[in-house]
CSV table of C-alpha atoms in Angstrom, one decimal:
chain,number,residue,atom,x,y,z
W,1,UNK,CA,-11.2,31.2,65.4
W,2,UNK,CA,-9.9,34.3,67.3
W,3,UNK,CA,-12.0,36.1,65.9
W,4,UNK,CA,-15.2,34.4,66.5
W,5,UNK,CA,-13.9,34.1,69.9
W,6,UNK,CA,-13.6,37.8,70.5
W,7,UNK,CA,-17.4,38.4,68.9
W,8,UNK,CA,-18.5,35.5,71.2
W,9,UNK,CA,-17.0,37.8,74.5
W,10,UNK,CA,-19.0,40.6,72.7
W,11,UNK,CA,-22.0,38.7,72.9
W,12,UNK,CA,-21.6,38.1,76.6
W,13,UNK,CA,-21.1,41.7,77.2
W,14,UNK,CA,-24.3,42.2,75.3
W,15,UNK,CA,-25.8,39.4,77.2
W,16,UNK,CA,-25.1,41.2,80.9
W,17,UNK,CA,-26.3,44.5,79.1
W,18,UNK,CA,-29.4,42.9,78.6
W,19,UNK,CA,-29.9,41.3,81.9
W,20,UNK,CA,-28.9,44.8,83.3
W,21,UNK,CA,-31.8,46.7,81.6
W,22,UNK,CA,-34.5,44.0,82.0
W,23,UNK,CA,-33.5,44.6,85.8
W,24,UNK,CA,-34.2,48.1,85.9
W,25,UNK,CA,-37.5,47.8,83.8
W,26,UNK,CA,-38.7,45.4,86.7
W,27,UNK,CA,-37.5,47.5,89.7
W,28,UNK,CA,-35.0,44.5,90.5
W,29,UNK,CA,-31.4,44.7,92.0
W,30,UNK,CA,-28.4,42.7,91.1
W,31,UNK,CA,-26.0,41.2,93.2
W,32,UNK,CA,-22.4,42.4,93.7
W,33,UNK,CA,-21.3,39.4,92.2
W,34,UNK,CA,-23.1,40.1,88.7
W,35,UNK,CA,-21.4,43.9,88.6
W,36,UNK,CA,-18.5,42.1,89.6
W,37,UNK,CA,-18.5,39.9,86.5
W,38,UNK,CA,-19.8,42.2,84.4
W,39,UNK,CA,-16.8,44.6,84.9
W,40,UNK,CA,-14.7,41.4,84.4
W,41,UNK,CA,-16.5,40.8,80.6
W,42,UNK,CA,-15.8,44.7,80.3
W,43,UNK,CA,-19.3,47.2,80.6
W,44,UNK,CA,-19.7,49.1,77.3
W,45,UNK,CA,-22.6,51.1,77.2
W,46,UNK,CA,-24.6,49.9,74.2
W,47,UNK,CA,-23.7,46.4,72.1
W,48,UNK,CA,-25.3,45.3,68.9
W,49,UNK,CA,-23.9,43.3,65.7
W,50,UNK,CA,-24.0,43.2,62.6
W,51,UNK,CA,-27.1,42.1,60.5
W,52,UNK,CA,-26.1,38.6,59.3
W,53,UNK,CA,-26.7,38.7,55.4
W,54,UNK,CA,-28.2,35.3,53.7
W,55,UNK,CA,-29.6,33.7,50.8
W,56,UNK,CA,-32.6,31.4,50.2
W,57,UNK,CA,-31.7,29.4,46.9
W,58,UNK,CA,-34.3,27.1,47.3
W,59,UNK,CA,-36.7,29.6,45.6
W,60,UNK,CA,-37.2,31.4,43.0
W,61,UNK,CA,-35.5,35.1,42.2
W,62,UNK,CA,-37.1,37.6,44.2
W,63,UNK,CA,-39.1,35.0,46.0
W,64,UNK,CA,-41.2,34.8,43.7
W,65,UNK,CA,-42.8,31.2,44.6
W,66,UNK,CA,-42.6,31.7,48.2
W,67,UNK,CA,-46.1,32.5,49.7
W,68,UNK,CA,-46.5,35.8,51.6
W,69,UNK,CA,-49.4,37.3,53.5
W,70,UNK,CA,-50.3,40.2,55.2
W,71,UNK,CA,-52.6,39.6,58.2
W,72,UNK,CA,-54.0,43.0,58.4
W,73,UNK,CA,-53.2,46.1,56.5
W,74,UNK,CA,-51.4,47.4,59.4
W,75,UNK,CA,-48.7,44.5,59.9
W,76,UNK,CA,-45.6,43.5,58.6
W,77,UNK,CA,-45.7,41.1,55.9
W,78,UNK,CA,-45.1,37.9,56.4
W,79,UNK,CA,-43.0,35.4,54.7
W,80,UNK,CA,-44.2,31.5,54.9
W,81,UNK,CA,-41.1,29.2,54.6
W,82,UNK,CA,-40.7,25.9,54.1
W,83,UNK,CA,-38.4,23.0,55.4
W,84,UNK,CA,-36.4,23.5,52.1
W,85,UNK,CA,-35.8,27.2,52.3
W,86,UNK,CA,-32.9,26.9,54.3
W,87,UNK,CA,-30.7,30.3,54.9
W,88,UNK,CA,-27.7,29.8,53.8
W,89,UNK,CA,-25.1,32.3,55.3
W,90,UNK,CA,-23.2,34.6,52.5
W,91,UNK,CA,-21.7,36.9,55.4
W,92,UNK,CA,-21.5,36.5,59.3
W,93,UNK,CA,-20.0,33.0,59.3
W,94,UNK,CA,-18.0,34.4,62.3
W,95,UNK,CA,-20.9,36.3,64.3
W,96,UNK,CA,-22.7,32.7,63.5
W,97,UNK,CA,-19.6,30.6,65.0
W,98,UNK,CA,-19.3,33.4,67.7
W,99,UNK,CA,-23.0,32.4,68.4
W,100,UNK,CA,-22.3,28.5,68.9
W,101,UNK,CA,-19.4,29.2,70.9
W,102,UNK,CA,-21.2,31.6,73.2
W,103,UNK,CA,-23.7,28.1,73.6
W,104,UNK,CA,-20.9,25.5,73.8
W,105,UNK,CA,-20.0,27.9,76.7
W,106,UNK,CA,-23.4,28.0,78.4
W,107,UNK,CA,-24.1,23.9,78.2
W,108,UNK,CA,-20.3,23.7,79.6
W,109,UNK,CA,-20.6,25.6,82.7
W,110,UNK,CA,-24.5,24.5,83.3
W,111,UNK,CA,-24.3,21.1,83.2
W,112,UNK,CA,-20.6,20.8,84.4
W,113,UNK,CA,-20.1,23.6,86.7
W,114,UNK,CA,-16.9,24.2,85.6
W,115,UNK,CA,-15.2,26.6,83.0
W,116,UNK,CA,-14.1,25.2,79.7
W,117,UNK,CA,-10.9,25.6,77.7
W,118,UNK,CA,-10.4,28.8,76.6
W,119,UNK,CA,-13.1,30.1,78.5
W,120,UNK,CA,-15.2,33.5,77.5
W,121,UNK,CA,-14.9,34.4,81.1
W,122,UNK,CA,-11.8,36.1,81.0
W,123,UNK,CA,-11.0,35.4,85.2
W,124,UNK,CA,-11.7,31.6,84.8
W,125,UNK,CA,-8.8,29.1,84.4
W,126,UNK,CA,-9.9,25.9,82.6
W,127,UNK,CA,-12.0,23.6,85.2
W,128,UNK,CA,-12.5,26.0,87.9
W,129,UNK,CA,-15.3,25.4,89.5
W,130,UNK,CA,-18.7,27.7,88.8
W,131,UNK,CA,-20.1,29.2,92.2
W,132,UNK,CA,-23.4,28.6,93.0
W,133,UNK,CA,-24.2,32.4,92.6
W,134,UNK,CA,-22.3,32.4,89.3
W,135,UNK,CA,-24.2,29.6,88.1
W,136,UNK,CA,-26.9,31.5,88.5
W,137,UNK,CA,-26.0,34.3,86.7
W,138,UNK,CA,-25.0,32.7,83.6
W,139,UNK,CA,-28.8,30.6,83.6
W,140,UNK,CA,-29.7,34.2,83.4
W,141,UNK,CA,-27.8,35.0,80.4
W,142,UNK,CA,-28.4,31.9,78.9
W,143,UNK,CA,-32.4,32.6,79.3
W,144,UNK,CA,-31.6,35.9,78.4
W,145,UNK,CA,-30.1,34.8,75.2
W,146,UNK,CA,-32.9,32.4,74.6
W,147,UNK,CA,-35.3,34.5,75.3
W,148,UNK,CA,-34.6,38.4,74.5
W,149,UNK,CA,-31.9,38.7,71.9
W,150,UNK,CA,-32.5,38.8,68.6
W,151,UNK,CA,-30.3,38.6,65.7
W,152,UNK,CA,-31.0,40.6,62.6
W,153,UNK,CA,-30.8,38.5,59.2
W,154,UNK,CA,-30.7,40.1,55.5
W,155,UNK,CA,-32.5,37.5,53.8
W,156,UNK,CA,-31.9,37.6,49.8
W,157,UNK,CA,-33.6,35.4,47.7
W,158,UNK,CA,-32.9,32.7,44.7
W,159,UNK,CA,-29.5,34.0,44.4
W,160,UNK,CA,-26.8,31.3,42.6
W,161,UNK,CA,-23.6,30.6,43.8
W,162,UNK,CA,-22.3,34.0,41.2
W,163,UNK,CA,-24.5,36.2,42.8
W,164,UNK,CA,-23.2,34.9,46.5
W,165,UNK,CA,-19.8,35.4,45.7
W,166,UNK,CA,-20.2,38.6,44.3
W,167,UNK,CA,-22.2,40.0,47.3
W,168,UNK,CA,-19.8,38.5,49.5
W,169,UNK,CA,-17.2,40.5,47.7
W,170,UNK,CA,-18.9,43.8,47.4
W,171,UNK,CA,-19.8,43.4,51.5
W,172,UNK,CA,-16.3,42.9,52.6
W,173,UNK,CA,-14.1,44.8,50.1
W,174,UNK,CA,-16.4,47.7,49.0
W,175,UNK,CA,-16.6,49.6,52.5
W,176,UNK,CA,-14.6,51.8,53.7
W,177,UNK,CA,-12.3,51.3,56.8
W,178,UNK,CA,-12.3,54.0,59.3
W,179,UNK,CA,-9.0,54.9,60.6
W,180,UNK,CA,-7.5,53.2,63.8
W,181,UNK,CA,-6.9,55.8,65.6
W,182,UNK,CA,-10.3,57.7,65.1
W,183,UNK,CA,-12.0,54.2,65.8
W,184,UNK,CA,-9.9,54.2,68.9
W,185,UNK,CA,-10.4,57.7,70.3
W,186,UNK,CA,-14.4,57.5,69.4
W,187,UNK,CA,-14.4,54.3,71.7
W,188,UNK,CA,-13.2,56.1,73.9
């Protein structure tokens, strides 16, 4: 859960990124009060996760059965999916929680006006009231999130449950970890 809550901060960092740019590609200025906020989320000065990695097993190996098209030679191809072919997730089940608790947050403070439990707003205490300018910046991040963002997903097809396990494994314990203190100092 702490972890999913720390991606889901992430997310709002990338959210006010992404206001931020959209602002300066249509001449716009923001208010004090967004740059306020956004220093409070903490400004980083590009955000992006990782692709989420999941599996179709309502199809055949390699997708084999699942109708594909091309609509001219010059697009990408394009995969027709069923109600069946659900994507199950092998790895991101934390960016994927981060996700829901980034909209748990949203519906909260829109239709309450007021900042939940263990808010992702680090300045907010539980039920403080959401200004009116406030309000309005997190409908923008909401849109934003709606409307802008996209989340890569590595799709894999008619894997079984052996083949899911093992790429879960080889995901998480086959990379190498970069040292803390280089990770620190390049963050820097």
């Amino acid at each position: 859960e702490k972890h999913a809550q720390k991606l889901a901060t992430y997310i709002l960092k990338g959210l006010f990124n992404t206001i931020e740019q959209r602002a300066k590609l249509e001449g716009k200025e923001l208010s004090a009060k967004f740059d306020e906020m956004h220093r409070a989320l903490g400004k980083q000065p590009y955000l992006a996760l990782q692709p989420i990695t999941a599996n179709i097993r309502e199809c055949a190996p390699g997708g084999k059965d699942l109708r594909v098209s091309q609509p001219n030679p010059d697009s990408k191809l394009v995969v027709h999916l069923a109600q069946k072919h659900v994507l199950w997730v092998v790895d991101g089940q934390h960016r994927r929680e981060a996700m829901r608790l980034v909209f748990d947050f949203f519906r909260t403070v829109l239709q309450l006006h007021k900042y939940p439990k263990g808010s992702l707003y680090p300045p907010a205490d539980k039920g403080q009231e959401v200004s009116t300018e406030e309000l309005s910046i997190w409908n923008q991040a909401y849109e934003a999130a709606r409307t802008h963002c996209k989340i890569l997903v590595e799709a894999h097809l008619g894997l079984n449950s052996e083949q899911e396990r093992q790429l879960f494994h080889d995901l998480n314990n086959l990379t190498k970890k970069v040292e803390s203190s280089l990770a620190f100092q390049f963050d820097n």
